[in-house]
C-alpha atoms as an extended CHARMM CRD file, in Angstrom:
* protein
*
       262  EXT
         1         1  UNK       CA            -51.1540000000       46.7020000000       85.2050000000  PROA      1               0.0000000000
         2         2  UNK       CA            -48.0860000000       48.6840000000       87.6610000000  PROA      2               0.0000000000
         3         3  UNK       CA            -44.5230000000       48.1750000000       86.1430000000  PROA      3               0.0000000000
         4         4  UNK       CA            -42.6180000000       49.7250000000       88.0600000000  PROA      4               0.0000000000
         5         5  UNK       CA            -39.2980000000       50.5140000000       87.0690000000  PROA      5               0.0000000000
         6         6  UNK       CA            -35.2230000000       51.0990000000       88.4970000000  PROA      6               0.0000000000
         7         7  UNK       CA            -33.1880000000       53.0290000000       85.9270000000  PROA      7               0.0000000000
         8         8  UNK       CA            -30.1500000000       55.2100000000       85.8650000000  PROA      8               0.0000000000
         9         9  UNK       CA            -28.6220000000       55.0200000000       82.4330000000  PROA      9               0.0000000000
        10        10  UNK       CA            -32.1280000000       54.1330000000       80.7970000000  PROA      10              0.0000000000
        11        11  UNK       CA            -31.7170000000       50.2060000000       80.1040000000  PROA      11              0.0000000000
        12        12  UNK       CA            -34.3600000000       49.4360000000       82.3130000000  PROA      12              0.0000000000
        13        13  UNK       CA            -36.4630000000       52.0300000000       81.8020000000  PROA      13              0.0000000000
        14        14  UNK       CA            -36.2200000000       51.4620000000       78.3200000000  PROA      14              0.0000000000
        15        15  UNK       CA            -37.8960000000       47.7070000000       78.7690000000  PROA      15              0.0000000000
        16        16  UNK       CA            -40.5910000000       49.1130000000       80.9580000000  PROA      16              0.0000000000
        17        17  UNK       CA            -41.4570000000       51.3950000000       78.0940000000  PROA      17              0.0000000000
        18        18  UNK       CA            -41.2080000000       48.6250000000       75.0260000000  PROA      18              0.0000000000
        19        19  UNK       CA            -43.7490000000       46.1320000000       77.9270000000  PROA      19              0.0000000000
        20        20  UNK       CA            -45.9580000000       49.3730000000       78.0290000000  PROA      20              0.0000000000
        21        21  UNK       CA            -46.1050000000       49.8630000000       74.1910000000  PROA      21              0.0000000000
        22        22  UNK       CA            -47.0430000000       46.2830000000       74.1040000000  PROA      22              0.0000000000
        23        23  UNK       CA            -49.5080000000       45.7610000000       76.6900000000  PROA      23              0.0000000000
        24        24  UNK       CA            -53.2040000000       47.1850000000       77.4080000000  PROA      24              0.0000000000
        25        25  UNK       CA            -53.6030000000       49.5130000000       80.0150000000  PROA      25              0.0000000000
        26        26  UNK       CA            -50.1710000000       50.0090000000       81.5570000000  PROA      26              0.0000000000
        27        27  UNK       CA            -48.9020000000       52.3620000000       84.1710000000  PROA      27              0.0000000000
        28        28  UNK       CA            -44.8660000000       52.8770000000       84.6240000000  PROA      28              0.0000000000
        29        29  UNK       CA            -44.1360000000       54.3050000000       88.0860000000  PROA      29              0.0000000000
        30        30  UNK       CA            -40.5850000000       54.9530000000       89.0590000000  PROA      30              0.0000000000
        31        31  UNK       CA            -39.2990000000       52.5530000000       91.8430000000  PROA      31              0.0000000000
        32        32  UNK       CA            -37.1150000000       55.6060000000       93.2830000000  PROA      32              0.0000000000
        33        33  UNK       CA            -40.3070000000       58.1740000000       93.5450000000  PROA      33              0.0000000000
        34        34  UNK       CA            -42.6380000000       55.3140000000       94.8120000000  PROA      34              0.0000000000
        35        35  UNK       CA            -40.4570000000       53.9130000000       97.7880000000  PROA      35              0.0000000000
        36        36  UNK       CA            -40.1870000000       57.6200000000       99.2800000000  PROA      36              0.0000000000
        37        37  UNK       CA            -43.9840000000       55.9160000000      100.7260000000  PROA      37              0.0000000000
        38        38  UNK       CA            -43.7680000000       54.8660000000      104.2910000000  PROA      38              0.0000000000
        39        39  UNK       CA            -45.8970000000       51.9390000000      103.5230000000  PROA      39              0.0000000000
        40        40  UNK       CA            -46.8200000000       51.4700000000       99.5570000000  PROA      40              0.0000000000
        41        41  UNK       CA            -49.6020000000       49.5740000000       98.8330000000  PROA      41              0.0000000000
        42        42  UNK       CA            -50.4180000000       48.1490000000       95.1350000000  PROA      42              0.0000000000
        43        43  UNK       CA            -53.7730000000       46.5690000000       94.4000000000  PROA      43              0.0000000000
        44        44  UNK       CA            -53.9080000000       45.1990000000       90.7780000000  PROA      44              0.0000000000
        45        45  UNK       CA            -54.0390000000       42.2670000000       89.0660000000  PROA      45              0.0000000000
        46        46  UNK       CA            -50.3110000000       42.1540000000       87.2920000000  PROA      46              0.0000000000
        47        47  UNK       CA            -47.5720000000       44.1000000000       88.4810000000  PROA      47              0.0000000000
        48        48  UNK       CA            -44.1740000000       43.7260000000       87.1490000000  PROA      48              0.0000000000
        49        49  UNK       CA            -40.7040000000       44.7940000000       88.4540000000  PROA      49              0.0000000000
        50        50  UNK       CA            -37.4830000000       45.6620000000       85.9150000000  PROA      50              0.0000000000
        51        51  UNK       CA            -34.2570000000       46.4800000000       87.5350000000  PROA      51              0.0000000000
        52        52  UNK       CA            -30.4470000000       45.8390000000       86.4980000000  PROA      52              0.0000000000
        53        53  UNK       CA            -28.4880000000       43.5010000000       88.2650000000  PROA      53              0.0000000000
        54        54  UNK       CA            -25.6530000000       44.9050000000       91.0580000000  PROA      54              0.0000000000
        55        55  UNK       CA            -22.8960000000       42.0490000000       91.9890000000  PROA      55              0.0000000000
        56        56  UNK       CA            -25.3530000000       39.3470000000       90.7690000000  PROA      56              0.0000000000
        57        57  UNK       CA            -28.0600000000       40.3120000000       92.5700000000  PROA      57              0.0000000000
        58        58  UNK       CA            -31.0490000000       42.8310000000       93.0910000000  PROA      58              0.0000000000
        59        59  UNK       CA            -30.2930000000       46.4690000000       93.9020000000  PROA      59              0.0000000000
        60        60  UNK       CA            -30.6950000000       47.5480000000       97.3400000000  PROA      60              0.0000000000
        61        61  UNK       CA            -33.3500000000       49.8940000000       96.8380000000  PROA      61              0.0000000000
        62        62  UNK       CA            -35.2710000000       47.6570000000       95.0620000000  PROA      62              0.0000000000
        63        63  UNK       CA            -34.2940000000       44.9780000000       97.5550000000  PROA      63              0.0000000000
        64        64  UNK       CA            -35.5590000000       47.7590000000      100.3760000000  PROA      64              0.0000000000
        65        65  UNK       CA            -38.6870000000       48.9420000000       98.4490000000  PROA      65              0.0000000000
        66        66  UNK       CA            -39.8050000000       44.9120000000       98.1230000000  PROA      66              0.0000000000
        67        67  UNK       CA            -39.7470000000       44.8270000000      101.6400000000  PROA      67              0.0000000000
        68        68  UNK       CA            -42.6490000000       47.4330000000      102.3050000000  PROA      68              0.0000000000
        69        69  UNK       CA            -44.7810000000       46.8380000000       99.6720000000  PROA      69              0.0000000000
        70        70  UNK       CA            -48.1630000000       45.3080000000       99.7460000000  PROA      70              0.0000000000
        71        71  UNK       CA            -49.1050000000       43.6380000000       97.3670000000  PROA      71              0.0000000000
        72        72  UNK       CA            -52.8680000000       43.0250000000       97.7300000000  PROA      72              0.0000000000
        73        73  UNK       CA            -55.6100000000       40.7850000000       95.9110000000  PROA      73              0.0000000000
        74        74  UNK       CA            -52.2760000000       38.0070000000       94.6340000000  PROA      74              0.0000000000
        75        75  UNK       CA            -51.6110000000       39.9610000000       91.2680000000  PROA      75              0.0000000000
        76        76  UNK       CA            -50.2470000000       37.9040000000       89.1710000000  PROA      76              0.0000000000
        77        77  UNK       CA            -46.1770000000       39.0520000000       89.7400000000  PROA      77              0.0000000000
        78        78  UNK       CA            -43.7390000000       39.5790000000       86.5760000000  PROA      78              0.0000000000
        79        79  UNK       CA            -39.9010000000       40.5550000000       86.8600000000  PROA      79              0.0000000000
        80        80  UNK       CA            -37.5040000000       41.3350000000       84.1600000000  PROA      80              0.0000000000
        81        81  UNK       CA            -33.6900000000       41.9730000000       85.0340000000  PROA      81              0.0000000000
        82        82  UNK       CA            -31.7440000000       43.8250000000       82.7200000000  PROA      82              0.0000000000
        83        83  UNK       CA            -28.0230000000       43.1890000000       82.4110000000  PROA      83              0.0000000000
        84        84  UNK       CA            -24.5570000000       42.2000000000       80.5090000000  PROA      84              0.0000000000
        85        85  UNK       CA            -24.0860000000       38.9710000000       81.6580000000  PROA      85              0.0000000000
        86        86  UNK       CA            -27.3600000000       37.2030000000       81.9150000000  PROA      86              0.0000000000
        87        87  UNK       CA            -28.1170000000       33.7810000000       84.2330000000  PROA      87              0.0000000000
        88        88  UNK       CA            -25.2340000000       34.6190000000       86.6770000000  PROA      88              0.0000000000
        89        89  UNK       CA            -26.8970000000       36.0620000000       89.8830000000  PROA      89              0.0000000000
        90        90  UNK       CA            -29.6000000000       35.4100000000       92.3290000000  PROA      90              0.0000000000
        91        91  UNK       CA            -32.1060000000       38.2190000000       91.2840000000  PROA      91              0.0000000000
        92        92  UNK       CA            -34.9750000000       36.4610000000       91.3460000000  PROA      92              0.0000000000
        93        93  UNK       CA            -34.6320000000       33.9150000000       93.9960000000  PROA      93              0.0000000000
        94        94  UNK       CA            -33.6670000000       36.9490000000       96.1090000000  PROA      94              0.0000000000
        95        95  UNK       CA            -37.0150000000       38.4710000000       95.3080000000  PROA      95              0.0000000000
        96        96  UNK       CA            -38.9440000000       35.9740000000       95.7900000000  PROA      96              0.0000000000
        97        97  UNK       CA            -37.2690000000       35.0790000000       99.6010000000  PROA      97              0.0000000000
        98        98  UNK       CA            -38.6460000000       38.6550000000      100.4970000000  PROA      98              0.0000000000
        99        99  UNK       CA            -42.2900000000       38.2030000000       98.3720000000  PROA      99              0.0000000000
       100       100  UNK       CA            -42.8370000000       34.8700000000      100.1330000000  PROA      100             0.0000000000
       101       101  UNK       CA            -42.9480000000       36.3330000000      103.4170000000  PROA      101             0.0000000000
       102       102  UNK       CA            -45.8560000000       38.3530000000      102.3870000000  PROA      102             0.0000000000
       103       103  UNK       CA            -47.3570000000       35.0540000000      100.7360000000  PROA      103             0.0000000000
       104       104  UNK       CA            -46.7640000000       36.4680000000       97.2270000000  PROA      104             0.0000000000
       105       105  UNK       CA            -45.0680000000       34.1690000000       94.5150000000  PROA      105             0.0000000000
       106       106  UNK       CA            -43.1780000000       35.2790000000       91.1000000000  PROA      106             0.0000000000
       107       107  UNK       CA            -44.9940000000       34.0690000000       88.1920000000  PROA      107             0.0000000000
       108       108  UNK       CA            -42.7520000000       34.7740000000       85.8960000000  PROA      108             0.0000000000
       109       109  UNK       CA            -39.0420000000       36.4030000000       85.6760000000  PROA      109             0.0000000000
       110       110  UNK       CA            -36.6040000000       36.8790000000       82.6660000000  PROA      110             0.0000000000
       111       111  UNK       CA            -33.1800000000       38.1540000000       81.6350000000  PROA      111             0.0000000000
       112       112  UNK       CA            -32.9520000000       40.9640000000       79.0930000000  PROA      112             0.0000000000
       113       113  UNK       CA            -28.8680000000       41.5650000000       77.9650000000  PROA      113             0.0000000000
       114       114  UNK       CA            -28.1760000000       44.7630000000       77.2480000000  PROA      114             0.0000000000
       115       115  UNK       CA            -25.0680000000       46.6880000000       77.9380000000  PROA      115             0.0000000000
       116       116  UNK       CA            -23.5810000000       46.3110000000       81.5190000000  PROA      116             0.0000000000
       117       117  UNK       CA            -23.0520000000       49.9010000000       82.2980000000  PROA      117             0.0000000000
       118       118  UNK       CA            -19.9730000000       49.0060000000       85.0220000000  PROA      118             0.0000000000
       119       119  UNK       CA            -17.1270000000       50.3830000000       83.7450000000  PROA      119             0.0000000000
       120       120  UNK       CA            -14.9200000000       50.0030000000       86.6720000000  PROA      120             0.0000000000
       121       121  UNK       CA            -14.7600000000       46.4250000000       85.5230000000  PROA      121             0.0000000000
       122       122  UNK       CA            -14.5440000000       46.7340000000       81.8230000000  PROA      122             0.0000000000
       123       123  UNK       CA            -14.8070000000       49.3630000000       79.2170000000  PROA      123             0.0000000000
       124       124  UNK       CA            -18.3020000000       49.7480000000       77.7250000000  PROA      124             0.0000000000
       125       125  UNK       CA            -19.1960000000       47.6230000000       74.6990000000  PROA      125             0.0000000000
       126       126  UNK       CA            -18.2890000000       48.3150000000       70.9050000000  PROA      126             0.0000000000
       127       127  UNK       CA            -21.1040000000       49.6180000000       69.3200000000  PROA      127             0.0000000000
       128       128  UNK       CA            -21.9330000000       46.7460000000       66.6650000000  PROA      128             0.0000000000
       129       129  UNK       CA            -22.1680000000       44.5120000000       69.5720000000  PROA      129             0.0000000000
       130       130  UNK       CA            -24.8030000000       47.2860000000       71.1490000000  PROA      130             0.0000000000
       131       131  UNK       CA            -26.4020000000       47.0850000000       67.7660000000  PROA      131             0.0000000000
       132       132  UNK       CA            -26.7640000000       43.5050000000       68.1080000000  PROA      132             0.0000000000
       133       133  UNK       CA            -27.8180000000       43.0370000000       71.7320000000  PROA      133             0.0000000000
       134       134  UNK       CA            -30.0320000000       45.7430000000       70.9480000000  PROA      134             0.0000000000
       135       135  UNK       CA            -31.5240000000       43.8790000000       68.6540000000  PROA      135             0.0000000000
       136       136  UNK       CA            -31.9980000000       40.5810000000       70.2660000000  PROA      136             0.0000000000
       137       137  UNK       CA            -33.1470000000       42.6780000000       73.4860000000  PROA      137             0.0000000000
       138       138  UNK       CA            -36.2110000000       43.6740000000       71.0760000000  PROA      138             0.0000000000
       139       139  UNK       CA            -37.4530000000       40.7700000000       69.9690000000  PROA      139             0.0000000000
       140       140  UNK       CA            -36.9090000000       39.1620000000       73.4420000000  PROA      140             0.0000000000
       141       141  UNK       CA            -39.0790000000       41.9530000000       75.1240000000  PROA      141             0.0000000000
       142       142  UNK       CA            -41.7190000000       40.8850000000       72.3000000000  PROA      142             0.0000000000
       143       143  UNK       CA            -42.3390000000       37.3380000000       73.6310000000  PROA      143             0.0000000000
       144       144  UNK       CA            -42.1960000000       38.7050000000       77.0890000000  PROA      144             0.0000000000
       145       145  UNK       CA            -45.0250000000       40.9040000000       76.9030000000  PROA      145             0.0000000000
       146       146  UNK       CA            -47.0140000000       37.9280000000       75.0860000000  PROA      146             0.0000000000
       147       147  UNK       CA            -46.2180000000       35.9190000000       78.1940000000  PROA      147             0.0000000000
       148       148  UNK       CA            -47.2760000000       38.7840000000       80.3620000000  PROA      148             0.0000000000
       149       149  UNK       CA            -50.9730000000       39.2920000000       77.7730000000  PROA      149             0.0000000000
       150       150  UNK       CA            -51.1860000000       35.6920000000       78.6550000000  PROA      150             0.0000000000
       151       151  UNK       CA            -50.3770000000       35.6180000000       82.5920000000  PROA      151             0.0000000000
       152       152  UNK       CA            -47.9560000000       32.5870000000       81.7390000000  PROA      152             0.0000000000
       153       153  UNK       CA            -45.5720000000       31.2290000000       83.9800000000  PROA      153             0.0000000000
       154       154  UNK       CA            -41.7210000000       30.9750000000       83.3180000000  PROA      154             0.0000000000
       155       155  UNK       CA            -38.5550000000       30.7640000000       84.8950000000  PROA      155             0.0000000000
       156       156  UNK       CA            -35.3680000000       31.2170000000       83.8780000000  PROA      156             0.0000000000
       157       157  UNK       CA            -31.9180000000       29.9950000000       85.1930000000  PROA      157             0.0000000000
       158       158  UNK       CA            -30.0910000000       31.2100000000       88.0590000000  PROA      158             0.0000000000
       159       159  UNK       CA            -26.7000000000       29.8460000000       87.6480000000  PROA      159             0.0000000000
       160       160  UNK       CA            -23.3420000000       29.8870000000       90.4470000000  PROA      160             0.0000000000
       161       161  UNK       CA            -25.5930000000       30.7720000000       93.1440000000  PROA      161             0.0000000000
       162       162  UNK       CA            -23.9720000000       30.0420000000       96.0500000000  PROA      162             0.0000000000
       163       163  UNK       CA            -20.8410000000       32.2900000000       94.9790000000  PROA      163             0.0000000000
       164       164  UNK       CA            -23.3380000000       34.8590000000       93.7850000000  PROA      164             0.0000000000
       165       165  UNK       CA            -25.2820000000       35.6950000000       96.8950000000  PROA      165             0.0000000000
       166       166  UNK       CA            -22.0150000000       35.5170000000       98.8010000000  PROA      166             0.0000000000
       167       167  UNK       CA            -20.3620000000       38.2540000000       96.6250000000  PROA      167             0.0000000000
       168       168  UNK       CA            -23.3130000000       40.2150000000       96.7700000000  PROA      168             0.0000000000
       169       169  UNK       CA            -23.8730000000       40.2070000000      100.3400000000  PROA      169             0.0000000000
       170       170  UNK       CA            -20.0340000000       41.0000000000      101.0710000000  PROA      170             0.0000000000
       171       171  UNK       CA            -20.9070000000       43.6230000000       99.0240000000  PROA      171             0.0000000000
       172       172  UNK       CA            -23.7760000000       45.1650000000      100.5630000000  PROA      172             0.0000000000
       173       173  UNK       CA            -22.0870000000       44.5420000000      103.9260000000  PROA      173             0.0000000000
       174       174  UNK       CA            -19.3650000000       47.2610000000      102.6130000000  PROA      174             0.0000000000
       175       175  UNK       CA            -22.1720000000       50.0360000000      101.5920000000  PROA      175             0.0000000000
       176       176  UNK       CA            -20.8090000000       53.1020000000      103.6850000000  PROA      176             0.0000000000
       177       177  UNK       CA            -17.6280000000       52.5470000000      102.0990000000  PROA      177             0.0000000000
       178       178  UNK       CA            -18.7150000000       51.5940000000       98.6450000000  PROA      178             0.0000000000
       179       179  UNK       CA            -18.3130000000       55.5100000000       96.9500000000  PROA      179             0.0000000000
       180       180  UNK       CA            -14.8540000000       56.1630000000       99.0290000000  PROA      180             0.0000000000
       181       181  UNK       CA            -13.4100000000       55.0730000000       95.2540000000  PROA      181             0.0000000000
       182       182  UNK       CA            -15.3040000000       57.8690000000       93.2040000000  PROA      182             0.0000000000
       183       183  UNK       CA            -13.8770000000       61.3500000000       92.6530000000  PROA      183             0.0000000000
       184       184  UNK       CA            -14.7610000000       64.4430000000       90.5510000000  PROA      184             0.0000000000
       185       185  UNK       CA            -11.6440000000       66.1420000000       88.4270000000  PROA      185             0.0000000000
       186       186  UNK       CA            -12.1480000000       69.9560000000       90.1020000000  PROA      186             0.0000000000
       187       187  UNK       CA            -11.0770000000       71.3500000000       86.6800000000  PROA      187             0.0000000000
       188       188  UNK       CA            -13.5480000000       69.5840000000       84.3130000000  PROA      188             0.0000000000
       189       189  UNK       CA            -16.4600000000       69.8270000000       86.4280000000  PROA      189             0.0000000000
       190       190  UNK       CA            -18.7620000000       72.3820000000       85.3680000000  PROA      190             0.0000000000
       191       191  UNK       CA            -20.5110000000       72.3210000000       88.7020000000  PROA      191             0.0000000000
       192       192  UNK       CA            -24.1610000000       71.2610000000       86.7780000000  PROA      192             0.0000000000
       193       193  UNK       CA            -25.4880000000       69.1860000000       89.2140000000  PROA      193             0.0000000000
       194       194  UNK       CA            -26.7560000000       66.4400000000       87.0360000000  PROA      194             0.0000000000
       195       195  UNK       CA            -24.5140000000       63.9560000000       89.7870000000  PROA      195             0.0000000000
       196       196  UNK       CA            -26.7320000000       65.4000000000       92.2990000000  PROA      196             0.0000000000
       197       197  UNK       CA            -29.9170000000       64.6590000000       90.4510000000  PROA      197             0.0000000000
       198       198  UNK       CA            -29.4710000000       61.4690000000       89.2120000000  PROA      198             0.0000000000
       199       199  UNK       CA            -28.6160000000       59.9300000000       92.4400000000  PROA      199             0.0000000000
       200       200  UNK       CA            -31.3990000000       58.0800000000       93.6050000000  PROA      200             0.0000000000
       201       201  UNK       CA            -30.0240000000       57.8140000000       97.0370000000  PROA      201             0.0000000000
       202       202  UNK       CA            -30.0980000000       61.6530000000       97.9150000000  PROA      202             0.0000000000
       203       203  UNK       CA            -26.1550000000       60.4810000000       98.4820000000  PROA      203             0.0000000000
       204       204  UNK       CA            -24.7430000000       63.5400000000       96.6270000000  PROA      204             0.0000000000
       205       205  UNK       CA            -23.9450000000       66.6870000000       98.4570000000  PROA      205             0.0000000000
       206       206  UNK       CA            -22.6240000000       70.0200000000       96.6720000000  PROA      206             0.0000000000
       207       207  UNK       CA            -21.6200000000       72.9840000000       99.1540000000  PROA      207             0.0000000000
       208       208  UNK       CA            -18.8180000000       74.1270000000       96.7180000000  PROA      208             0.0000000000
       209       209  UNK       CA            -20.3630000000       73.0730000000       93.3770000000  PROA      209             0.0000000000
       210       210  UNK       CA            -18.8790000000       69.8520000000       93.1480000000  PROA      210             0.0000000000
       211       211  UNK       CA            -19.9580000000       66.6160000000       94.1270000000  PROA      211             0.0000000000
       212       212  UNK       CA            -19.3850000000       65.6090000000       97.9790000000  PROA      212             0.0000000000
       213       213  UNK       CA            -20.7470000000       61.2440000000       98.5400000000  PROA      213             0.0000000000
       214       214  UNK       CA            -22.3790000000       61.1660000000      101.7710000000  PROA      214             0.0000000000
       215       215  UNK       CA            -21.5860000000       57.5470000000      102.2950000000  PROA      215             0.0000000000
       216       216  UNK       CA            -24.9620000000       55.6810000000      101.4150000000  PROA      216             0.0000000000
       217       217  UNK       CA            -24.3970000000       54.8700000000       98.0090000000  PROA      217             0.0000000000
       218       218  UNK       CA            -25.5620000000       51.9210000000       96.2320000000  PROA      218             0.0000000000
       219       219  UNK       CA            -23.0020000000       51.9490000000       93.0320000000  PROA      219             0.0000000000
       220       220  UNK       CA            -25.5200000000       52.4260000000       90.2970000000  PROA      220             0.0000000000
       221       221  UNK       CA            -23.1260000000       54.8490000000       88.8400000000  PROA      221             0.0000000000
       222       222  UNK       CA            -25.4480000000       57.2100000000       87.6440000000  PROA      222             0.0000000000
       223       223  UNK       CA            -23.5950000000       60.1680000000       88.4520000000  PROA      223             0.0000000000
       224       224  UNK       CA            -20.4890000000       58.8040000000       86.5220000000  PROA      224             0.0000000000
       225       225  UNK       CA            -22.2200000000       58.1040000000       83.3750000000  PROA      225             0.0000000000
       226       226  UNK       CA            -24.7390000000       61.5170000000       83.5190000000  PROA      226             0.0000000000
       227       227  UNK       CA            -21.8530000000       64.0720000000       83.4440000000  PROA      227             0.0000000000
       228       228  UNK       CA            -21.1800000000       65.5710000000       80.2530000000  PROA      228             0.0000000000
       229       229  UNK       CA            -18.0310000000       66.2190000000       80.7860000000  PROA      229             0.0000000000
       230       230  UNK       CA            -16.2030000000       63.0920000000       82.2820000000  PROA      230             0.0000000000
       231       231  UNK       CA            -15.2220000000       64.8570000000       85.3770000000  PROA      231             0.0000000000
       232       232  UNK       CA            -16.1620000000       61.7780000000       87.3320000000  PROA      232             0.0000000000
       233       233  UNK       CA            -14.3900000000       58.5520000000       87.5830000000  PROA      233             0.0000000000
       234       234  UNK       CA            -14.3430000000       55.4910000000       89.4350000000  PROA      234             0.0000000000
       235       235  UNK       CA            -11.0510000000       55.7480000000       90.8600000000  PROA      235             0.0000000000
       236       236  UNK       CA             -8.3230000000       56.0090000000       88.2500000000  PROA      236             0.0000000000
       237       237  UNK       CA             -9.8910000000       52.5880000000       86.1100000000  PROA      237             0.0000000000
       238       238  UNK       CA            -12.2770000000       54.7320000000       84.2320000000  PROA      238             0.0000000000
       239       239  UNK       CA            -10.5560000000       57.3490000000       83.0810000000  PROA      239             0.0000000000
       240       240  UNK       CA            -10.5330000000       57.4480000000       79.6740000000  PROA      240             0.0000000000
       241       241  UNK       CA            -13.3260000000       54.7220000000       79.3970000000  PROA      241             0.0000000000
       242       242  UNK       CA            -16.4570000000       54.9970000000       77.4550000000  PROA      242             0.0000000000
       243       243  UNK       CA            -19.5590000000       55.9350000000       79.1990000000  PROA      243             0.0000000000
       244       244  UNK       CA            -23.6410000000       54.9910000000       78.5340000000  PROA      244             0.0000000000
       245       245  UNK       CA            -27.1460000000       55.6630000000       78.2490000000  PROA      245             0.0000000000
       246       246  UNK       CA            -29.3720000000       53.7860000000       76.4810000000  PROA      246             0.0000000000
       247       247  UNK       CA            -29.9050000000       55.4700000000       73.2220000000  PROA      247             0.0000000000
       248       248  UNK       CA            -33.7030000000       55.5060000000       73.2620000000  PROA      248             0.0000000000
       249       249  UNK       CA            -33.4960000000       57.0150000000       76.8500000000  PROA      249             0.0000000000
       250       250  UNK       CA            -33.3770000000       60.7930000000       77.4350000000  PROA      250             0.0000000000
       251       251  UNK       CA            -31.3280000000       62.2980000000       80.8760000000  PROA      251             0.0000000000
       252       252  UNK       CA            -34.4660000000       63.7220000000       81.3480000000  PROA      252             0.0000000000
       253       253  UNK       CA            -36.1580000000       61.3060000000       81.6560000000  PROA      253             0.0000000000
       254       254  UNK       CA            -34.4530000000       58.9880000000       83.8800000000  PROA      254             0.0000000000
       255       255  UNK       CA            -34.4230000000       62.9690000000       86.3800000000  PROA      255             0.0000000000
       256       256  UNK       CA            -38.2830000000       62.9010000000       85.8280000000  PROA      256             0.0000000000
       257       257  UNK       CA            -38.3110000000       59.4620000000       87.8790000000  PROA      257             0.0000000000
       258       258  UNK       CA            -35.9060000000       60.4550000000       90.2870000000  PROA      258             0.0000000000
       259       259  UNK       CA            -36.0350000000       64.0510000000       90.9380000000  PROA      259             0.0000000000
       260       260  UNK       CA            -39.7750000000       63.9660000000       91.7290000000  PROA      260             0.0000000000
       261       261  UNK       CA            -38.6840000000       61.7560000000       95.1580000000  PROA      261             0.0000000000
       262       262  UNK       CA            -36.8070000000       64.8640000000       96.4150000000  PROA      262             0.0000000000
């Protein structure tokens, strides 16, 4: 079994890794790292995909990397979106539009909530209700990798989607303008380079130390939420706003599956 995986503050890669513990023979492969392939090929018998959710609907790399892959032999085709508002969206109809082309189906496709990690709309989550949504998430991700052991079927709701896929695709029409709101306080940054790093894009330049967008971003906010010092914000809304990373989920490793694509 391939899961492969789309994480940049660890709540997906975090589910990959609770399916792995729970499933026989399991290889995670970073969705960033594998869609540097002009033309990936997987030829297994299950393959799973888990990715957040951006404006309701799948992440354009993930969107971009479904769109070259070949899936061969009909595996039997898992996906698992994580998010902080589950059921709203299109993910999964969206993925399966591009899959049926290639005469692949989705067997099965779930919500796990976890913590939204968009601050520009609100402020990230008090930590009881992390507690609690962390807790739920577990026992969720338990019956999903029985379902998995089991090849079942199951589908889940897709709810508003007529306003969904029309937010999302004004959205995506907007991309070379989408990181015109970030900026990077001069004084508190530190000139690390973690921003540059963590984009999984290659959309962050640094000629002077600090972080220069190059106008391809796809508003995962990784850089925001990876700098440990807060120098980054998403226009003035986040300033002074919380930021994440799922607590089981090192920056290193969330660079491992990113860095190695560049």
């Amino acid at each position: 079994m391939i899961i492969y995986y789309y994480s940049t503050t660890g709540n997906s890669l975090y589910v990959a890794r609770e399916l792995q513990k729970s499933l026989p023979d399991v290889e995670l492969r970073s969705l960033v790292t594998a869609g540097q392939e002009e033309a990936p090929v997987v030829d297994t018998d299950c393959v799973g995909f888990v990715f957040p959710m951006h404006y309701f609907g799948l992440p354009l790399q993930v969107e971009e990397f479904l769109q070259k892959l070949t899936l061969a032999n009909s595996p039997y085709v898992f996906a698992v979106a994580t998010c902080g508002v589950p059921y709203w969206g299109t993910p999964f109809m969206d993925m399966e539009k591009i899959l049926a082309a290639k005469n692949c189906q989705v067997q099965a496709k779930w919500y796990v909530r976890l913590v939204s990690n968009y601050i520009p709309y609100r402020d990230i989550a008090a930590d009881w209700r992390i507690a609690i949504r962390a807790w739920l998430a577990e026992k969720k991700i338990r019956k999903i990798a029985k379902a998995i052991a089991g090849r079942e079927h199951h589908d889940t709701w897709q709810l508003l989607k007529k306003f969904c896929q029309s937010y999302h695709d004004k959205w995506q029409a907007q991309q070379q303008s989408i990181d015109e709101n970030f900026q990077c306080d001069k004084e508190k940054c530190t000139a690390c380079g973690l921003c540059e790093k963590i984009c999984p894009r290659d959309n962050i330049k640094r000629p002077n130390g600090q972080p220069v967008w190059q106008h391809k971003c796809v508003e995962c906010l990784g850089c925001l939420h990876i700098c440990p010092v807060k120098a980054i914000d998403y226009g003035d809304i986040t300033k002074g706003r919380k930021r994440y990373r799922h607590k089981e989920v090192k920056a290193a490793d969330l660079l491992r599956g990113i860095s190695a694509a560049k």
